Coordinates of C-alpha atoms in Angstrom, one line a residue:
E1 CA 4.5 33.1 -10.8
M2 CA 3.3 30.6 -8.2
S3 CA 3.1 28.0 -11.0
E4 CA 6.7 28.7 -11.9
M5 CA 7.8 28.4 -8.3
S6 CA 6.0 25.1 -7.9
E7 CA 7.7 23.8 -11.1
R8 CA 11.1 24.8 -9.9
S9 CA 10.6 23.2 -6.5
K10 CA 8.9 20.1 -8.1
Q11 CA 6.1 20.3 -5.5
N12 CA 3.5 19.3 -8.1
V13 CA 5.1 16.0 -9.2
A14 CA 4.1 13.8 -6.3
H15 CA 0.7 15.6 -5.9
G16 CA -0.1 14.9 -9.5
L17 CA 1.0 11.3 -9.4
A18 CA -1.1 10.7 -6.3
W19 CA -4.2 12.1 -7.9
S20 CA -3.6 10.2 -11.1
Y21 CA -3.1 7.0 -9.2
Y22 CA -6.4 7.5 -7.4
V23 CA -8.6 8.7 -10.3
G24 CA -7.1 6.4 -12.9
Y25 CA -6.7 3.2 -10.8
L26 CA -7.7 3.1 -7.2
K27 CA -11.1 4.7 -7.6
I28 CA -11.8 2.0 -10.2
V29 CA -10.5 -1.1 -8.5
L30 CA -11.0 -0.5 -4.7
P31 CA -14.8 -0.5 -4.7
R32 CA -14.6 -4.0 -6.3
V33 CA -12.0 -5.5 -4.0
K34 CA -14.4 -6.8 -1.3
K35 CA -16.6 -8.5 -3.9
S36 CA -13.5 -10.3 -5.3
M37 CA -12.5 -11.4 -1.8
E38 CA -16.0 -12.7 -1.1
E39 CA -16.0 -14.8 -4.3
F40 CA -12.6 -16.2 -3.4
C41 CA -13.6 -17.0 0.2
R42 CA -16.6 -18.9 -0.9
A43 CA -14.2 -21.3 -2.7
N44 CA -11.4 -21.1 -0.1
P45 CA -13.1 -20.4 3.3
N46 CA -10.0 -21.0 5.4
L47 CA -7.5 -18.7 3.7
L48 CA -9.1 -15.3 4.4
A49 CA -11.1 -15.9 7.5
C50 CA -10.4 -12.4 8.9
R51 CA -12.7 -10.0 7.0
K52 CA -10.5 -7.0 8.1
T53 CA -7.8 -8.3 5.6
W54 CA -10.3 -8.2 2.7
K55 CA -8.7 -5.1 1.2
L56 CA -5.8 -4.1 -1.1
H57 CA -2.5 -3.7 0.8
I58 CA -0.5 -1.0 -1.0
L59 CA 3.2 -1.0 -0.5
I60 CA 4.9 2.4 -0.4
P61 CA 8.7 2.1 -0.1
L62 CA 10.1 5.6 0.4
S63 CA 13.2 4.6 -1.5
C64 CA 10.9 4.1 -4.5
D65 CA 12.6 0.7 -5.0
V66 CA 9.8 -1.3 -6.5
Y67 CA 10.1 -5.0 -7.5
D68 CA 8.1 -6.3 -10.4
D69 CA 8.2 -9.8 -8.7
L70 CA 7.4 -9.7 -5.0
E71 CA 8.7 -13.2 -4.6
K72 CA 12.2 -11.9 -5.6
A73 CA 11.9 -9.1 -3.1
D74 CA 11.4 -11.5 -0.2
S75 CA 11.4 -15.4 -0.4
N76 CA 8.8 -15.5 2.5
I77 CA 6.3 -14.0 0.0
Q78 CA 4.7 -16.5 -2.3
Y79 CA 2.2 -16.0 -5.1
V80 CA -1.1 -18.0 -4.6
T81 CA -3.5 -16.9 -7.3
D82 CA -5.2 -14.0 -8.9
L83 CA -8.5 -12.7 -7.7
T84 CA -11.5 -12.2 -10.0
E85 CA -10.6 -9.7 -12.6
T86 CA -12.6 -6.6 -13.6
T87 CA -12.9 -5.8 -17.3
L88 CA -13.8 -2.3 -18.5
A89 CA -13.6 -0.2 -21.6
R90 CA -11.1 2.5 -20.7
A91 CA -9.7 5.5 -22.7
G92 CA -10.3 3.7 -26.0
T93 CA -9.0 0.3 -24.9
K94 CA -11.7 -2.4 -25.2
K95 CA -11.9 -4.9 -22.3
R96 CA -9.1 -3.4 -20.2
V97 CA -8.3 -5.9 -17.4
Y98 CA -7.8 -4.9 -13.8
K99 CA -6.8 -7.7 -11.3
H100 CA -5.0 -8.2 -8.0
S101 CA -2.8 -11.1 -6.9
L102 CA -3.2 -13.0 -3.7
Y103 CA 0.0 -13.9 -1.7
A104 CA 0.9 -16.1 1.2
I105 CA 3.2 -14.3 3.6
R106 CA 5.3 -16.6 5.9
D107 CA 6.1 -15.2 9.4
E108 CA 9.0 -15.9 11.8
E109 CA 6.9 -18.8 13.3
N110 CA 6.3 -20.4 9.9
Q111 CA 2.7 -19.4 9.9
L112 CA 1.1 -18.3 6.6
W113 CA -0.9 -15.1 6.3
H114 CA -2.9 -14.4 3.1
C115 CA -3.6 -11.0 1.5
A116 CA -3.8 -9.1 -1.7
V117 CA -0.8 -6.9 -1.9
E118 CA 1.0 -4.8 -4.6
Y119 CA 3.3 -1.8 -4.9
A120 CA 2.0 1.7 -5.6
T121 CA 3.1 1.9 -9.2
P122 CA 3.7 5.7 -9.4
L123 CA 6.8 5.2 -7.3
Q124 CA 8.4 3.6 -10.4
S125 CA 7.9 6.9 -12.1
L126 CA 9.6 8.8 -9.3
Y127 CA 12.5 6.4 -9.3
A128 CA 12.9 6.6 -13.1
M129 CA 12.8 10.4 -12.9
S130 CA 15.7 10.3 -10.4
Q131 CA 17.7 8.3 -13.0
D132 CA 16.9 10.6 -15.9
E133 CA 19.1 13.7 -16.5
C134 CA 16.2 15.6 -18.1
A135 CA 14.1 15.4 -14.8
A136 CA 17.1 16.4 -12.7
F137 CA 15.8 14.6 -9.6
S138 CA 18.3 14.1 -6.8
R139 CA 18.0 11.2 -4.4
E140 CA 17.0 13.6 -1.6
E141 CA 14.3 15.1 -3.8
R142 CA 13.0 11.7 -4.6
L143 CA 12.7 10.8 -0.9
E144 CA 10.7 14.0 -0.3
Q145 CA 8.5 13.4 -3.3
A146 CA 7.8 9.8 -2.0
K147 CA 6.8 11.2 1.4
L148 CA 4.6 13.9 -0.3
F149 CA 3.0 11.2 -2.5
C150 CA 2.2 9.1 0.5
R151 CA 0.7 12.0 2.5
T152 CA -1.3 13.2 -0.5
L153 CA -2.6 9.8 -1.4
E154 CA -3.6 9.2 2.3
E155 CA -5.6 12.5 2.3
I156 CA -7.3 11.7 -1.0
L157 CA -8.4 8.2 0.2
K158 CA -9.5 9.4 3.6
G159 CA -12.1 11.6 1.7
S160 CA -13.2 8.8 -0.7
K161 CA -16.5 7.1 0.4
E162 CA -16.1 4.6 -2.5
C163 CA -12.8 3.4 -1.3
A164 CA -13.5 3.3 2.5
D165 CA -12.2 0.1 4.2
A166 CA -10.9 -1.3 0.9
Y167 CA -7.3 -0.5 1.3
R168 CA -4.3 -0.2 3.6
L169 CA -1.3 1.9 2.9
I170 CA 2.0 0.3 4.1
A171 CA 4.6 3.0 4.0
Y172 CA 8.1 2.1 5.1
E173 CA 11.7 3.1 5.0
E174 CA 14.0 0.2 4.3
P175 CA 16.9 -0.4 6.8
E176 CA 20.4 0.8 5.8
E177 CA 21.7 -2.8 6.1
A178 CA 19.8 -5.2 3.9
E179 CA 17.5 -7.6 5.8
T180 CA 16.4 -10.7 3.9
H181 CA 12.8 -10.8 5.3
F182 CA 12.2 -7.2 6.1
L183 CA 9.3 -6.8 3.7
S184 CA 7.4 -9.9 4.8
R185 CA 7.7 -8.9 8.4
E186 CA 6.4 -5.4 7.6
I187 CA 3.3 -6.9 5.8
V188 CA 2.7 -9.4 8.6
W189 CA 2.8 -6.6 11.2
H190 CA -0.1 -4.9 9.4
L191 CA -2.0 -8.2 9.0
R192 CA -1.7 -8.8 12.7
Q193 CA -3.0 -5.4 13.4
E194 CA -6.1 -6.1 11.2
H195 CA -6.7 -9.3 13.1
R196 CA -6.6 -7.4 16.4
E197 CA -9.0 -4.8 15.0
E198 CA -11.5 -7.5 14.0
I199 CA -11.3 -9.2 17.4
A200 CA -11.8 -5.9 19.2
M201 CA -14.8 -5.1 16.9
L202 CA -16.4 -8.5 17.6
E203 CA -15.9 -7.9 21.3
G204 CA -17.7 -4.6 21.0
N205 CA -14.7 -2.4 21.8
H206 CA -14.3 1.0 20.2
L207 CA -10.8 1.6 18.9
H208 CA -9.3 5.0 19.4
T209 CA -8.4 6.6 16.1
P210 CA -5.2 8.6 16.5
S211 CA -4.4 11.8 14.6
M212 CA -3.0 11.0 11.1
A213 CA -1.5 14.4 10.7
L214 CA 1.8 14.3 8.8
D215 CA 4.5 16.9 9.0
S216 CA 5.3 18.6 5.7
A217 CA 8.8 17.3 5.7
E218 CA 8.6 13.9 7.4
L219 CA 6.1 11.2 8.2
N220 CA 5.2 10.8 11.9
L221 CA 6.8 7.7 13.3
Q222 CA 4.1 6.0 15.4
I223 CA 2.1 2.8 15.6
S224 CA -1.6 3.0 14.9
V225 CA -4.4 0.5 15.2
S226 CA -6.6 2.6 12.9
D227 CA -8.1 1.2 9.8
L228 CA -6.8 4.3 8.0
P229 CA -3.5 4.2 6.1
Q230 CA -0.6 3.7 8.5
P231 CA 2.5 5.9 8.9
L232 CA 6.0 4.6 9.4
R233 CA 6.9 3.0 12.7
T234 CA 10.2 2.5 14.6
D235 CA 9.4 -0.4 16.9
G236 CA 12.1 -2.6 15.2
F237 CA 9.6 -5.4 14.5

């Protein structure tokens, strides 16, 4: 009976997608991210000087609107190169390749920030389900599922020792009126936070880690300097 109620309310969709994303992808690639960054930095010491940015930045648009080409999403985001790839035998596929792309993000002062960034791919499934009559997903249900996906993924990663300090979740709700460089500003905001965290760490300060509790219906809107995944913010940056 509980299973049928869960099916009818679609509560298990986002939960399952989050666990699948973690077990089938993030748990594999995140423990290898820093090594890839270190290898890249040996050849390019000036591009990733801040070690706090040596992680995978995962974009979570609550609209589930995912671009296959980040450069088309925002012209201030430019592809630089791919990091060292990981090749594994996986589920019957020989030499399956896992890799991440490094991007240069241009800010409003024309300064370049470099980081590895990509969308959370399960959001494409949520979006496709909302377009498929068989799934019967409304736009409102898709938004709630996206929030639940973000909260579930956050909790999973917080409990993962293998993935600690190797990721940053960037969850955001796009403005109603289109803004040409909204995404690049959102990413740069997080990169600046990471730079501040590194400076504070070098100075011996202990940063306060705020509560990351998320309401069952909505994400808390607050700014955090924690190295944990970040909730949405409303500072208008």
